[in-house]
Short mmCIF file of C-alpha atoms in Angstrom, two decimals:
data_model
loop_
_atom_site.label_atom_id
_atom_site.label_comp_id
_atom_site.label_asym_id
_atom_site.label_seq_id
_atom_site.Cartn_x
_atom_site.Cartn_y
_atom_site.Cartn_z
CA MET E 1 -11.91 -0.74 -46.08
CA GLY E 2 -8.21 -1.57 -45.84
CA LEU E 3 -6.25 -4.00 -43.70
CA GLY E 4 -5.44 -1.28 -41.14
CA ASP E 5 -9.12 -0.40 -40.72
CA MET E 6 -10.01 -4.07 -40.23
CA LEU E 7 -7.33 -4.50 -37.55
CA LYS E 8 -8.40 -1.33 -35.78
CA LYS E 9 -12.00 -2.53 -35.67
CA ALA E 10 -11.00 -6.06 -34.60
CA LEU E 11 -8.82 -4.77 -31.75
CA ALA E 12 -11.27 -2.13 -30.50
CA ASN E 13 -12.83 -2.65 -27.10
CA ASP E 14 -16.42 -3.81 -27.04
CA PRO E 15 -18.48 -0.89 -25.65
CA ALA E 16 -20.79 -3.39 -23.92
CA LEU E 17 -17.93 -4.59 -21.69
CA PRO E 18 -17.20 -2.94 -18.32
CA PRO E 19 -14.07 -0.78 -18.13
CA PRO E 20 -10.89 -2.83 -17.67
CA GLN E 21 -9.52 -3.26 -14.16
CA ASN E 22 -5.92 -2.52 -13.28
CA PRO E 23 -4.11 -5.90 -13.43
CA GLY E 24 -1.16 -4.43 -11.54
CA LEU E 25 1.10 -4.44 -14.57
CA SER E 26 0.86 -0.78 -15.46
CA SER E 27 2.50 2.17 -13.78
CA THR E 28 -0.74 3.17 -12.07
CA LYS E 29 -1.18 1.63 -8.63
CA ASP E 30 -4.03 1.92 -6.20
CA THR E 31 -3.29 4.37 -3.41
CA VAL E 32 -4.65 4.25 0.11
CA GLU E 33 -4.39 6.48 3.16
CA VAL E 34 -2.31 5.32 6.10
CA GLU E 35 -2.73 7.03 9.47
CA PHE E 36 -0.12 6.61 12.18
CA LEU E 37 -1.24 6.76 15.79
CA PRO E 38 -0.82 8.40 18.26
CA SER E 39 0.73 11.15 16.09
CA ASN E 40 -2.27 11.23 13.69
CA LYS E 41 0.12 11.67 10.75
CA LYS E 42 -1.47 10.69 7.47
CA VAL E 43 0.27 9.72 4.26
CA LYS E 44 -0.71 8.23 0.91
CA ALA E 45 0.75 4.81 0.16
CA TYR E 46 0.52 2.09 -2.47
CA LEU E 47 -1.07 -1.27 -1.84
CA GLY E 48 1.74 -3.77 -1.29
CA GLN E 49 4.16 -1.10 -0.04
CA ASN E 50 6.46 -1.92 2.88
CA VAL E 51 5.32 -0.54 6.26
CA ALA E 52 8.84 0.69 7.13
CA MET E 53 8.99 2.73 3.90
CA ILE E 54 5.56 4.24 4.58
CA ALA E 55 6.62 5.20 8.11
CA LYS E 56 9.78 6.81 6.76
CA ALA E 57 7.75 8.82 4.23
CA ALA E 58 5.45 10.00 7.04
CA LYS E 59 8.49 10.84 9.20
CA VAL E 60 7.24 8.50 11.93
CA ASP E 61 9.96 7.16 14.19
CA ILE E 62 9.88 3.37 14.54
CA LYS E 63 12.77 1.70 16.34
CA TYR E 64 14.52 -1.11 14.42
CA ASN E 65 17.19 -3.56 15.48
CA CYS E 66 17.63 -6.72 13.38
CA ASN E 67 15.64 -5.69 10.25
CA LYS E 68 14.74 -9.37 9.78
CA GLY E 69 11.54 -9.51 11.83
CA GLU E 70 13.12 -11.70 14.50
CA CYS E 71 13.71 -9.40 17.49
CA GLY E 72 10.32 -7.65 17.70
CA THR E 73 11.76 -4.18 18.27
CA CYS E 74 9.75 -2.74 15.37
CA THR E 75 6.39 -4.27 16.36
CA VAL E 76 3.48 -2.00 15.45
CA ASN E 77 -0.29 -2.45 15.52
CA PHE E 78 -1.56 -2.69 11.94
CA ASN E 79 -5.38 -2.48 11.84
CA GLY E 80 -5.61 -4.31 15.17
CA VAL E 81 -2.92 -6.92 14.50
CA ASN E 82 0.65 -6.76 15.84
CA VAL E 83 3.17 -7.01 12.99
CA ARG E 84 6.87 -6.37 12.52
CA ALA E 85 7.27 -3.16 10.49
CA CYS E 86 10.61 -4.19 8.95
CA VAL E 87 9.12 -7.20 7.14
CA SER E 88 5.43 -6.28 6.77
CA SER E 89 3.63 -4.67 3.86
CA LEU E 90 0.19 -3.37 3.10
CA PRO E 91 -1.95 -6.01 1.42
CA SER E 92 -1.43 -6.10 -2.34
CA THR E 93 -5.19 -6.02 -2.91
CA SER E 94 -7.84 -4.57 -0.65
CA THR E 95 -11.25 -2.95 -0.72
CA LEU E 96 -10.16 -0.77 2.22
CA LYS E 97 -8.96 2.72 1.36
CA LYS E 98 -7.62 3.59 4.82
CA PHE E 99 -5.29 1.73 7.18
CA THR E 100 -4.21 2.57 10.73
CA ILE E 101 -0.79 1.82 12.21
CA GLY E 102 -0.28 2.25 15.93
CA VAL E 103 3.31 2.95 16.94
CA PRO E 104 4.32 2.34 20.56
CA THR E 105 5.28 5.51 22.40
CA LYS E 106 8.64 5.85 24.08
CA LYS E 107 8.70 4.76 27.69
#
């Protein structure tokens, strides 16, 4: 048994351990489904992704003005809570796999 074999054995994962969890450092990110109401458009998104970017990918029209979260023009209902789309993101970690964003209709 050579040095290479010893290192390979020493660095091997213990089969008794559970599979490793994604620490967020690799290129694989957890995806979730985001549904926009009232249009019912659905799109896949990454945890931590900006709401405005998700809306753009879903081709959902949200009105913006200041893009700083100060004016309230872009207020949407995110899972029952009013947030400003220009400065809000999906949570970076979540057990939920689906989120709902309600966009005000034009008056």
